[in-house]
Amino acid sequence: MSVSSLLEQSSRIALAAFLHDLGKFAERARISNDQEVIEANKHLYCPRQKKYTDDKNVRFTHVHAAYTGLAMDLIEDYLPDLTGTDFAPFGSWKTKDADDSFINAAAMHHKPATFLQWIIATADRVASGFDREEFEAYNQGEDITRTGKNHYTARQLTLFEQIHKTGLAEQDFKYRYPLSPLSPDSIFPIEATDCEGNDNQIAQKEYAELWDGFIQALQQIPKSYRQNWSLWLDHFETVWGVYTHAIPSATTFNIRPDVSLYDHSRVTASMATALWRYHQERKETDESVLKALRDQEQSWDEKKFLLIQGDFFGIQDFIFASGGETSKRAAKLLRGRSFYVSLLTECAALKVLDVLDLPSTSQVINAAGKFMIVAPNTDQTKTKLQQAQNELDEWFLMHSFGQAGVGLAWTEACCNDFRRKAGNQTNEKSPYRQLIDKLFEQMEIKKCQRFDLCNQASSSIVFNNFLDSFDNNKGVCKIDGRSPATEQINSEIFISKLAWDQIEIGHWLTHRQRILITRHSLNITSASLKTPVFGYYVSFVENEDGHGKFGEQAKSGNLLRAWDFSLPQSGDIALWNGYARRNINAYVPIASETDLTEEQWDKYIGIEEKLEIGAAKTLNHLACANRRQNESNKWLGISALSTLKGDVDNLGNIFESGLGDDASFSKTAALSRQLNNFFAVYLPWLCQREYPDTYTVFAGGDDFFLIGPWLSQIKLADTMWQSFQDYVARNTGVHFSAGISTTKPGLPINQIGGLAEQALEQAKAHNPEKTDTPPKNAVTCFGQAMSWIEFQELLTQRLPRLQSLIEENALSTGYVYGLLHLINMAEKVGEKPENALWHSYFAYRTARMLERNKKLDKDQRKARQAELAEEIAIAGIGRKYGGNYRIALFCYLYQQRD
């Protein structure tokens, strides 16, 4: 068996498993009458079972299994080539008298009889966390969910609402996902009353519209890619995810419908592939293995799976590495390096899949520098994994000198390890939760063993001939300050190939929307990386220059991946553009005609560099974006940047115990994907729509790093917090913390990053109640750490009220600056007794200021003074906000500077 055919066969297994519940989608869309479906798909009952007779009243145990056959007929023309005599490992595509046909293997998972049918059926059960008894009960269950809806009317619950709320009844969960294609809007749950009813016909119509969209989208995959199973499958997974991300997978046996058809399908596909490969590599495909799969007693305790975790460490060191020329090209470098980190992670996962001959569907988690792949637990797999790790280490030692890298850790698992059911002891964790603990422990160990420097091959990369690699005339790279310079960017500046790639990526991201990953160069010299990534060649193209241009590359196997990384163009349009999607692009502010008018140009103080329409804005330009014109057309406001950095609090605890013993492998994969979507899908869309001058340095997984105009970023932080509350269904146990650092634009980028990190650490340590563990859910701004609620009040209530009082009473800027001194006094009353006089100073200064307003009589001045005292001295500085009131003052004052 050749390597390519092994990958092709693995891809067929994956697709069969992916489509095992295709009939659920089709049946709910009512693409045909039930009896017609049964008559058309009699052959789907395996002859060994003899379950079907000529009596037309005999029906499928699960009618969606019959719909799987009909639906496959409808999409057959858009699938890879299914004809020919060689359709291994299946006997055929859909021959009626072939027990192990592709279509039988997919449709017979509820009543399996053959080896391949049992492979997919076992993967289906393990992905759900079922043991035998639980599955048998589910298999005979009635068409009703725990929410009281049937399979037409039930809408998917959100996992976020359930975190740390395992004792709640189903009727207490208020949120559902709308039945819509994946888009920035549809990933948000809404109240059940807005999307869930009891009318079957209305519900079926919604499914029918979704089905029609799926069929149309499937046809958009380039036809030439159908000749490359692995490449096509990567595209199909995106289509399937877009149209099934909100379809409840299970709706019988009083099941809680909280896992999507997509998440269940992709986990099932990964496990089926690994399970088949485990037995195939051990040459175990006979009746004895079939019996073991069917009986489960010993088979489910056998360690057949290898869960491979990948983690990119040293991300910040990689992004913020600096040399003398870094600041001058900060904007391009930031977006180029950020994208490069995502690209490295994707290519590292591809390297693992490639060496193991596994399709893209074997990767079940992929977010923010982390990934997980399900592989067969064989000696051959482990040997190849070590080879892959050595290749990754060699690349990173060569190009980052060990400051960054991708670590691989693998853990053995059996089918029983994925069970949700705990033992007899009530305080015992479920087997799956124990497995999660092992995975976390294994990765923590790997983080402490990043590079095997005792490896002779790796050590030689670092020490042998390093000095000889430098050109005396070109010297050291002026960007990273350590690598040999090879590329000339002007008459005096030389940089390394890697730095050149990062700068050019920063340019290509504004003009191109596709990435091609190939084994050999495509010779696209205008938009290809000079440095191969782990042996792969990377090219950027606009729109693949028309469908099928690289068809020959796909057919030959040279084209491994073709990814769409374009940003969403609308909040409610499906995120599908005909190609496999990777949400790895960050939003980049682009100059428009409005930015280049003579009137607008005056606000860019002290900036000689001119902008061009369509070009990315520099950090210097962004720093001036919040300046505004007063009534005299004079530009006011400081030129400054705010850096916003944050991450989700207690993430490990959420994944380890947030769902209790209801956790399953499918739910873990779903939770990771959904959390990533907020930062990787919604956040760039939010910036594009409402905060267009924001640079997304990185956003994905559970964290984010943004740079933009100082006041816009402060407001963006508040908007993100409010949106995240909506995203997690108002679950107060799921939240993030953030740090905001405001600086001048000329500060070196690594220092900007360091200050943002300090601000985030300060927010994480915020603990006004002095509890043993800080509760987090906090934000730091202008050096003040506080709760998000307090931060929002200061921005949306206190700041507007302060501005109103200043205008009404003609308060001078000097008066407002003086309030900062009074805050300092109020905070240090315990240090010096005289600081207690701050309130008296406030009263005196306020009275003197009001006396200057000759339009006010004595009673009016007295009333105004009481009003100012109540708002600023009592509610602001004193009773409630204290030092945090600085946020309102700074936000006002920094807008007044000229």
Short mmCIF file of C-alpha atoms in Angstrom, two decimals, residues 199-630:
data_model
loop_
_atom_site.label_atom_id
_atom_site.label_comp_id
_atom_site.label_asym_id
_atom_site.label_seq_id
_atom_site.Cartn_x
_atom_site.Cartn_y
_atom_site.Cartn_z
CA ASP A 199 -44.91 24.27 14.78
CA ASN A 200 -43.30 21.41 12.86
CA GLN A 201 -43.97 22.92 9.46
CA ILE A 202 -42.29 26.21 10.31
CA ALA A 203 -39.32 24.34 11.76
CA GLN A 204 -39.07 22.10 8.69
CA LYS A 205 -39.12 25.14 6.41
CA GLU A 206 -36.13 26.59 8.28
CA TYR A 207 -34.28 23.31 7.81
CA ALA A 208 -35.21 23.23 4.12
CA GLU A 209 -33.74 26.71 3.57
CA LEU A 210 -30.56 25.63 5.36
CA TRP A 211 -30.38 22.44 3.25
CA ASP A 212 -30.74 24.40 0.01
CA GLY A 213 -27.91 26.69 1.07
CA PHE A 214 -25.74 23.67 1.89
CA ILE A 215 -26.31 22.10 -1.53
CA GLN A 216 -25.47 25.36 -3.32
CA ALA A 217 -22.35 25.87 -1.21
CA LEU A 218 -21.15 22.32 -1.84
CA GLN A 219 -21.13 23.00 -5.57
CA GLN A 220 -18.73 25.92 -5.10
CA ILE A 221 -15.78 23.72 -4.14
CA PRO A 222 -13.50 23.72 -7.21
CA LYS A 223 -14.28 20.66 -9.33
CA SER A 224 -10.60 19.97 -9.87
CA TYR A 225 -10.14 19.43 -6.14
CA ARG A 226 -12.43 16.38 -6.25
CA GLN A 227 -9.49 14.42 -7.60
CA ASN A 228 -7.61 14.96 -4.35
CA TRP A 229 -9.52 13.36 -1.47
CA SER A 230 -7.61 14.99 1.37
CA LEU A 231 -7.70 18.47 -0.16
CA TRP A 232 -11.39 18.21 -1.00
CA LEU A 233 -12.22 16.90 2.47
CA ASP A 234 -10.67 19.99 4.07
CA HIS A 235 -13.03 22.13 1.97
CA PHE A 236 -16.02 19.92 2.74
CA GLU A 237 -15.43 20.23 6.48
CA THR A 238 -15.75 24.00 6.21
CA VAL A 239 -19.01 23.75 4.24
CA TRP A 240 -20.41 21.20 6.67
CA GLY A 241 -19.41 23.36 9.62
CA VAL A 242 -21.00 26.51 8.19
CA TYR A 243 -24.37 24.82 7.64
CA THR A 244 -24.56 22.38 10.58
CA HIS A 245 -22.89 24.33 13.41
CA ALA A 246 -26.31 25.06 14.95
CA ILE A 247 -28.15 21.80 14.15
CA PRO A 248 -28.67 19.72 17.31
CA SER A 249 -27.00 16.35 16.81
CA ALA A 250 -29.07 14.27 19.25
CA THR A 251 -32.78 14.88 19.85
CA THR A 252 -34.07 11.57 21.26
CA PHE A 253 -33.94 9.64 24.55
CA ASN A 254 -34.62 12.80 26.52
CA ILE A 255 -31.19 14.07 25.43
CA ARG A 256 -30.07 17.64 26.05
CA PRO A 257 -29.56 19.08 22.53
CA ASP A 258 -26.34 20.98 23.18
CA VAL A 259 -23.85 19.50 20.67
CA SER A 260 -24.03 20.48 17.02
CA LEU A 261 -24.14 18.04 14.14
CA TYR A 262 -20.84 19.53 12.98
CA ASP A 263 -18.96 19.01 16.24
CA HIS A 264 -20.26 15.48 16.69
CA SER A 265 -19.50 14.62 13.06
CA ARG A 266 -15.93 15.84 13.07
CA VAL A 267 -15.08 14.09 16.35
CA THR A 268 -16.70 10.89 15.04
CA ALA A 269 -14.70 11.20 11.81
CA SER A 270 -11.42 11.63 13.67
CA MET A 271 -12.06 8.65 15.93
CA ALA A 272 -13.29 6.40 13.13
CA THR A 273 -10.16 7.16 11.11
CA ALA A 274 -7.88 6.43 14.07
CA LEU A 275 -9.78 3.28 14.97
CA TRP A 276 -9.64 1.91 11.43
CA ARG A 277 -5.96 2.77 11.06
CA TYR A 278 -5.18 1.07 14.40
CA HIS A 279 -6.65 -2.22 13.24
CA GLN A 280 -5.51 -1.83 9.64
CA GLU A 281 -1.85 -1.27 10.62
CA ARG A 282 -2.04 -4.31 12.92
CA LYS A 283 -3.73 -6.28 10.12
CA GLU A 284 -6.75 -6.93 12.33
CA THR A 285 -9.79 -6.83 10.07
CA ASP A 286 -11.15 -10.38 10.48
CA GLU A 287 -14.15 -11.83 12.31
CA SER A 288 -12.37 -11.87 15.68
CA VAL A 289 -11.97 -8.08 15.62
CA LEU A 290 -15.57 -7.69 14.51
CA LYS A 291 -16.68 -9.77 17.48
CA ALA A 292 -14.50 -7.71 19.85
CA LEU A 293 -15.93 -4.44 18.53
CA ARG A 294 -19.43 -5.81 18.93
CA ASP A 295 -18.95 -7.23 22.43
CA GLN A 296 -16.94 -4.24 23.72
CA GLU A 297 -15.79 -5.94 26.94
CA GLN A 298 -12.08 -6.14 26.13
CA SER A 299 -12.02 -4.03 23.01
CA TRP A 300 -13.08 -0.85 24.84
CA ASP A 301 -10.22 -1.17 27.34
CA GLU A 302 -7.56 -1.46 24.65
CA LYS A 303 -5.51 1.74 24.16
CA LYS A 304 -6.28 2.30 20.49
CA PHE A 305 -6.17 6.09 20.34
CA LEU A 306 -3.30 8.53 20.59
CA LEU A 307 -4.37 12.09 21.42
CA ILE A 308 -1.72 14.44 20.09
CA GLN A 309 -1.55 17.96 21.49
CA GLY A 310 0.41 20.77 19.86
CA ASP A 311 1.19 24.06 21.56
CA PHE A 312 3.04 27.11 20.20
CA PHE A 313 5.16 28.52 23.02
CA GLY A 314 7.01 31.82 23.03
CA ILE A 315 4.39 33.63 20.94
CA GLN A 316 5.06 37.04 22.44
CA ASP A 317 8.83 36.66 22.15
CA PHE A 318 8.32 35.80 18.50
CA ILE A 319 5.96 38.69 17.74
CA PHE A 320 7.86 41.36 19.67
CA ALA A 321 11.44 40.42 18.80
CA SER A 322 13.09 43.72 17.84
CA GLY A 323 16.10 45.27 16.21
CA GLY A 324 16.95 48.79 15.13
CA GLU A 325 14.46 48.94 12.26
CA THR A 326 11.52 47.37 14.10
CA SER A 327 9.85 50.61 15.21
CA LYS A 328 9.95 52.11 11.70
CA ARG A 329 8.01 49.16 10.33
CA ALA A 330 6.01 48.35 13.43
CA ALA A 331 2.56 48.14 11.82
CA LYS A 332 3.54 45.80 8.98
CA LEU A 333 5.66 43.69 11.30
CA LEU A 334 2.89 43.36 13.86
CA ARG A 335 0.29 42.13 11.43
CA GLY A 336 2.85 40.04 9.51
CA ARG A 337 4.23 38.33 12.60
CA SER A 338 0.79 37.79 14.10
CA PHE A 339 -0.39 36.11 10.92
CA TYR A 340 2.86 34.17 10.74
CA VAL A 341 2.26 32.70 14.21
CA SER A 342 -1.13 31.40 13.06
CA LEU A 343 0.44 30.12 9.86
CA LEU A 344 3.17 28.29 11.79
CA THR A 345 0.58 26.61 13.99
CA GLU A 346 -1.47 25.52 10.98
CA CYS A 347 1.62 24.19 9.21
CA ALA A 348 2.79 22.38 12.35
CA ALA A 349 -0.56 20.59 12.53
CA LEU A 350 -0.29 19.86 8.81
CA LYS A 351 3.18 18.41 9.36
CA VAL A 352 1.82 15.98 11.95
CA LEU A 353 -1.13 15.01 9.75
CA ASP A 354 1.17 14.66 6.76
CA VAL A 355 3.72 12.36 8.37
CA LEU A 356 0.91 10.21 9.79
CA ASP A 357 -1.05 10.12 6.48
CA LEU A 358 -4.14 11.49 8.21
CA PRO A 359 -6.74 13.84 6.65
CA SER A 360 -7.52 17.30 8.00
CA THR A 361 -10.61 15.93 9.77
CA SER A 362 -8.36 14.14 12.27
CA GLN A 363 -7.62 17.55 13.80
CA VAL A 364 -10.44 18.19 16.28
CA ILE A 365 -9.16 21.30 18.08
CA ASN A 366 -7.42 24.26 16.49
CA ALA A 367 -7.29 27.59 18.29
CA ALA A 368 -4.74 30.25 19.22
CA GLY A 369 -1.53 28.32 18.80
CA LYS A 370 -2.97 25.03 20.10
CA PHE A 371 -4.26 21.95 18.31
CA MET A 372 -5.29 18.38 18.99
CA ILE A 373 -5.14 15.46 16.56
CA VAL A 374 -6.61 11.98 17.03
CA ALA A 375 -4.29 9.26 15.71
CA PRO A 376 -3.93 5.47 15.97
CA ASN A 377 -1.89 4.32 18.96
CA THR A 378 0.80 2.33 17.19
CA ASP A 379 4.58 2.21 17.45
CA GLN A 380 4.77 3.52 13.91
CA THR A 381 2.72 6.56 14.89
CA LYS A 382 4.98 7.37 17.84
CA THR A 383 8.13 6.99 15.76
CA LYS A 384 6.79 9.37 13.12
CA LEU A 385 5.67 11.85 15.76
CA GLN A 386 9.18 12.03 17.17
CA GLN A 387 10.48 12.64 13.66
CA ALA A 388 7.96 15.44 13.23
CA GLN A 389 9.00 16.96 16.56
CA ASN A 390 12.63 16.89 15.48
CA GLU A 391 11.76 18.70 12.24
CA LEU A 392 9.80 21.37 14.12
CA ASP A 393 12.63 21.83 16.63
CA GLU A 394 15.19 22.14 13.87
CA TRP A 395 13.18 24.87 12.12
CA PHE A 396 12.63 26.90 15.27
CA LEU A 397 16.22 26.58 16.46
CA MET A 398 17.36 27.78 13.07
CA HIS A 399 14.98 30.74 12.82
CA SER A 400 14.10 31.76 16.39
CA PHE A 401 17.13 30.37 18.26
CA GLY A 402 14.91 28.53 20.71
CA GLN A 403 12.83 31.53 21.81
CA ALA A 404 9.74 30.02 20.21
CA GLY A 405 8.64 26.56 19.15
CA VAL A 406 5.83 24.05 18.83
CA GLY A 407 5.78 21.24 21.35
CA LEU A 408 4.04 17.94 20.75
CA ALA A 409 2.69 15.77 23.56
CA TRP A 410 0.72 12.56 23.14
CA THR A 411 -1.49 10.55 25.46
CA GLU A 412 -2.83 7.02 24.99
CA ALA A 413 -6.55 6.44 25.41
CA CYS A 414 -9.09 3.66 25.10
CA CYS A 415 -12.79 3.86 24.24
CA ASN A 416 -13.78 3.64 27.91
CA ASP A 417 -11.66 6.72 28.67
CA PHE A 418 -14.21 8.82 26.79
CA ARG A 419 -17.22 7.68 28.82
CA ARG A 420 -19.19 10.34 30.61
CA LYS A 421 -20.41 7.97 33.30
CA ALA A 422 -18.45 7.83 36.55
CA GLY A 423 -18.00 4.78 38.73
CA ASN A 424 -20.15 3.78 41.67
CA GLN A 425 -18.58 6.35 43.99
CA THR A 426 -20.46 9.63 43.78
CA ASN A 427 -17.32 11.76 44.22
CA GLU A 428 -15.40 9.98 41.48
CA LYS A 429 -14.69 11.87 38.29
CA SER A 430 -15.98 10.44 35.04
CA PRO A 431 -13.41 8.60 32.91
CA TYR A 432 -13.49 11.44 30.39
CA ARG A 433 -12.76 14.10 33.03
CA GLN A 434 -9.86 11.98 34.24
CA LEU A 435 -8.61 11.85 30.65
CA ILE A 436 -8.81 15.66 30.43
CA ASP A 437 -6.66 15.87 33.58
CA LYS A 438 -4.06 13.59 31.95
CA LEU A 439 -3.99 15.77 28.82
CA PHE A 440 -3.39 18.93 30.83
CA GLU A 441 -0.66 17.24 32.88
CA GLN A 442 1.06 15.89 29.79
CA MET A 443 1.18 19.31 28.14
CA GLU A 444 2.50 20.96 31.31
CA ILE A 445 5.36 18.47 31.32
CA LYS A 446 6.06 19.23 27.66
CA LYS A 447 6.21 22.97 28.34
CA CYS A 448 9.11 22.28 30.69
CA GLN A 449 10.90 20.20 28.02
CA ARG A 450 10.57 22.47 25.02
CA PHE A 451 13.70 21.44 23.15
CA ASP A 452 15.78 18.31 23.33
CA LEU A 453 19.15 20.04 23.24
CA CYS A 454 20.83 16.70 23.81
CA ASN A 455 19.63 15.72 20.38
CA GLN A 456 22.76 15.83 18.25
CA ALA A 457 20.93 17.00 15.13
CA SER A 458 19.25 19.87 16.97
CA SER A 459 22.42 20.95 18.72
CA SER A 460 24.31 21.08 15.45
CA ILE A 461 21.81 23.58 14.09
CA VAL A 462 22.62 25.97 16.93
CA PHE A 463 26.37 25.57 17.23
CA ASN A 464 27.81 24.42 13.92
CA ASN A 465 28.81 27.05 11.40
CA PHE A 466 26.56 29.71 12.96
CA LEU A 467 29.11 32.52 12.67
CA ASP A 468 30.04 31.44 9.16
CA SER A 469 26.44 32.04 8.06
CA PHE A 470 26.88 35.84 8.41
CA ASP A 471 27.92 38.04 5.49
CA ASN A 472 30.40 40.65 6.71
CA ASN A 473 28.90 43.27 4.41
CA LYS A 474 25.26 42.62 5.34
CA GLY A 475 25.76 41.85 9.00
CA VAL A 476 22.93 41.12 11.44
CA CYS A 477 19.25 41.41 10.53
CA LYS A 478 18.09 44.92 11.42
CA ILE A 479 14.62 43.61 12.30
CA ASP A 480 15.21 40.81 14.80
CA GLY A 481 18.75 41.78 15.77
CA ARG A 482 20.18 38.25 15.72
CA SER A 483 19.77 36.44 12.40
CA PRO A 484 22.15 36.57 9.44
CA ALA A 485 21.02 39.32 7.04
CA THR A 486 20.47 38.18 3.45
CA GLU A 487 17.83 40.47 1.92
CA GLN A 488 18.33 44.12 1.03
CA ILE A 489 15.33 46.46 1.51
CA ASN A 490 17.14 49.71 0.70
CA SER A 491 20.67 50.93 0.09
CA GLU A 492 21.70 50.50 3.73
CA ILE A 493 19.30 48.09 5.40
CA PHE A 494 19.70 44.31 5.27
CA ILE A 495 17.37 41.82 6.91
CA SER A 496 16.88 38.05 7.14
CA LYS A 497 14.62 36.03 4.85
CA LEU A 498 12.21 35.44 7.73
CA ALA A 499 11.94 39.17 8.48
CA TRP A 500 11.41 39.87 4.80
CA ASP A 501 8.59 37.32 4.75
CA GLN A 502 6.94 38.90 7.78
CA ILE A 503 7.04 42.40 6.31
CA GLU A 504 5.70 41.20 2.97
CA ILE A 505 2.90 39.26 4.67
CA GLY A 506 1.88 42.52 6.29
CA HIS A 507 1.51 43.93 2.78
CA TRP A 508 -0.14 40.89 1.17
CA LEU A 509 -2.83 40.67 3.84
CA THR A 510 -4.39 43.88 2.54
CA HIS A 511 -4.60 42.65 -1.06
CA ARG A 512 -4.93 38.84 -1.03
CA GLN A 513 -7.38 36.42 0.54
CA ARG A 514 -6.11 32.90 -0.15
CA ILE A 515 -3.12 30.81 0.90
CA LEU A 516 -1.79 27.81 -0.98
CA ILE A 517 0.39 25.25 0.81
CA THR A 518 2.43 23.04 -1.51
CA ARG A 519 5.23 20.48 -1.36
CA HIS A 520 7.10 22.18 -4.19
CA SER A 521 7.31 25.82 -5.14
CA LEU A 522 4.62 27.25 -7.42
CA ASN A 523 7.09 29.92 -8.59
CA ILE A 524 4.71 32.74 -7.68
CA THR A 525 7.62 35.06 -6.99
CA SER A 526 5.44 38.11 -6.38
CA ALA A 527 3.69 36.64 -3.33
CA SER A 528 5.52 33.63 -1.94
CA LEU A 529 7.51 33.23 1.26
CA LYS A 530 11.26 32.99 0.81
CA THR A 531 11.55 30.66 3.78
CA PRO A 532 9.72 27.31 3.52
CA VAL A 533 7.74 26.50 6.65
CA PHE A 534 8.60 23.02 7.94
CA GLY A 535 9.36 22.02 4.36
CA TYR A 536 6.17 23.47 2.85
CA TYR A 537 6.00 26.30 0.34
CA VAL A 538 3.51 29.09 1.07
CA SER A 539 1.99 31.33 -1.60
CA PHE A 540 -0.62 34.08 -1.37
CA VAL A 541 -3.17 34.52 -4.15
CA GLU A 542 -6.04 36.94 -4.61
CA ASN A 543 -8.96 34.65 -5.40
CA GLU A 544 -7.06 31.63 -6.65
CA ASP A 545 -7.16 33.60 -9.93
CA GLY A 546 -10.31 31.75 -10.89
CA HIS A 547 -11.56 28.33 -9.88
CA GLY A 548 -9.43 25.44 -10.98
CA LYS A 549 -6.25 27.26 -11.99
CA PHE A 550 -4.29 25.01 -9.67
CA GLY A 551 -6.25 21.90 -10.59
CA GLU A 552 -3.17 20.12 -11.93
CA GLN A 553 -1.35 20.86 -8.69
CA ALA A 554 -4.28 19.38 -6.78
CA LYS A 555 -4.38 16.29 -9.00
CA SER A 556 -0.65 15.67 -8.68
CA GLY A 557 -0.77 15.99 -4.90
CA ASN A 558 1.52 19.00 -4.82
CA LEU A 559 -1.26 21.26 -3.53
CA LEU A 560 -1.86 20.18 0.07
CA ARG A 561 -4.11 22.97 1.31
CA ALA A 562 -5.94 25.99 -0.13
CA TRP A 563 -7.26 28.28 2.59
CA ASP A 564 -9.56 31.26 2.51
CA PHE A 565 -8.65 33.75 5.24
CA SER A 566 -10.80 36.69 4.11
CA LEU A 567 -12.62 38.79 6.69
CA PRO A 568 -16.42 38.66 6.99
CA GLN A 569 -18.14 41.12 4.68
CA SER A 570 -21.45 41.10 6.52
CA GLY A 571 -22.74 40.09 9.91
CA ASP A 572 -25.45 37.80 8.56
CA ILE A 573 -23.88 36.26 5.44
CA ALA A 574 -22.51 32.70 5.63
CA LEU A 575 -18.75 32.50 6.09
CA TRP A 576 -18.15 30.45 2.97
CA ASN A 577 -16.27 31.54 -0.14
CA GLY A 578 -15.69 28.24 -1.92
CA TYR A 579 -12.54 27.23 -0.03
CA ALA A 580 -11.53 25.66 3.23
CA ARG A 581 -11.58 28.45 5.78
CA ARG A 582 -9.06 29.38 8.43
CA ASN A 583 -9.94 32.28 10.72
CA ILE A 584 -6.35 33.44 11.03
CA ASN A 585 -6.54 36.90 9.50
CA ALA A 586 -6.60 39.95 11.72
CA TYR A 587 -8.41 43.13 10.89
CA VAL A 588 -6.08 45.81 9.47
CA PRO A 589 -7.05 49.53 9.24
CA ILE A 590 -6.91 50.64 5.61
CA ALA A 591 -6.68 54.23 4.40
CA SER A 592 -9.73 55.48 2.49
CA GLU A 593 -10.40 58.64 0.48
CA THR A 594 -11.91 60.24 3.58
CA ASP A 595 -8.63 59.82 5.47
CA LEU A 596 -6.69 61.60 2.74
CA THR A 597 -8.66 64.82 2.41
CA GLU A 598 -6.71 68.00 3.12
CA GLU A 599 -8.97 68.77 6.04
CA GLN A 600 -8.41 65.38 7.64
CA TRP A 601 -4.68 65.41 7.00
CA ASP A 602 -4.25 68.34 9.37
CA LYS A 603 -5.02 66.11 12.34
CA TYR A 604 -1.93 63.98 11.68
CA ILE A 605 0.46 66.20 13.60
CA GLY A 606 4.18 65.74 13.03
CA ILE A 607 3.79 62.91 10.52
CA GLU A 608 5.70 63.24 7.28
CA GLU A 609 4.85 59.79 5.92
CA LYS A 610 1.97 60.04 3.46
CA LEU A 611 -0.83 57.52 3.16
CA GLU A 612 -2.15 56.00 -0.05
CA ILE A 613 -5.69 54.82 -0.64
CA GLY A 614 -5.86 51.11 0.10
CA ALA A 615 -2.62 51.11 2.09
CA ALA A 616 -2.50 50.02 5.71
CA LYS A 617 -2.35 52.86 8.21
CA THR A 618 0.77 53.20 10.32
CA LEU A 619 0.70 53.35 14.11
CA ASN A 620 1.60 57.03 13.93
CA HIS A 621 -1.53 57.73 11.89
CA LEU A 622 -3.68 55.63 14.19
CA ALA A 623 -2.44 57.55 17.22
CA CYS A 624 -4.04 60.69 15.79
CA ALA A 625 -7.37 59.10 14.88
CA ASN A 626 -9.21 60.27 18.03
CA ARG A 627 -8.30 63.90 17.55
CA ARG A 628 -11.33 66.07 16.74
CA GLN A 629 -12.11 69.58 15.56
CA ASN A 630 -13.72 72.15 17.83
#
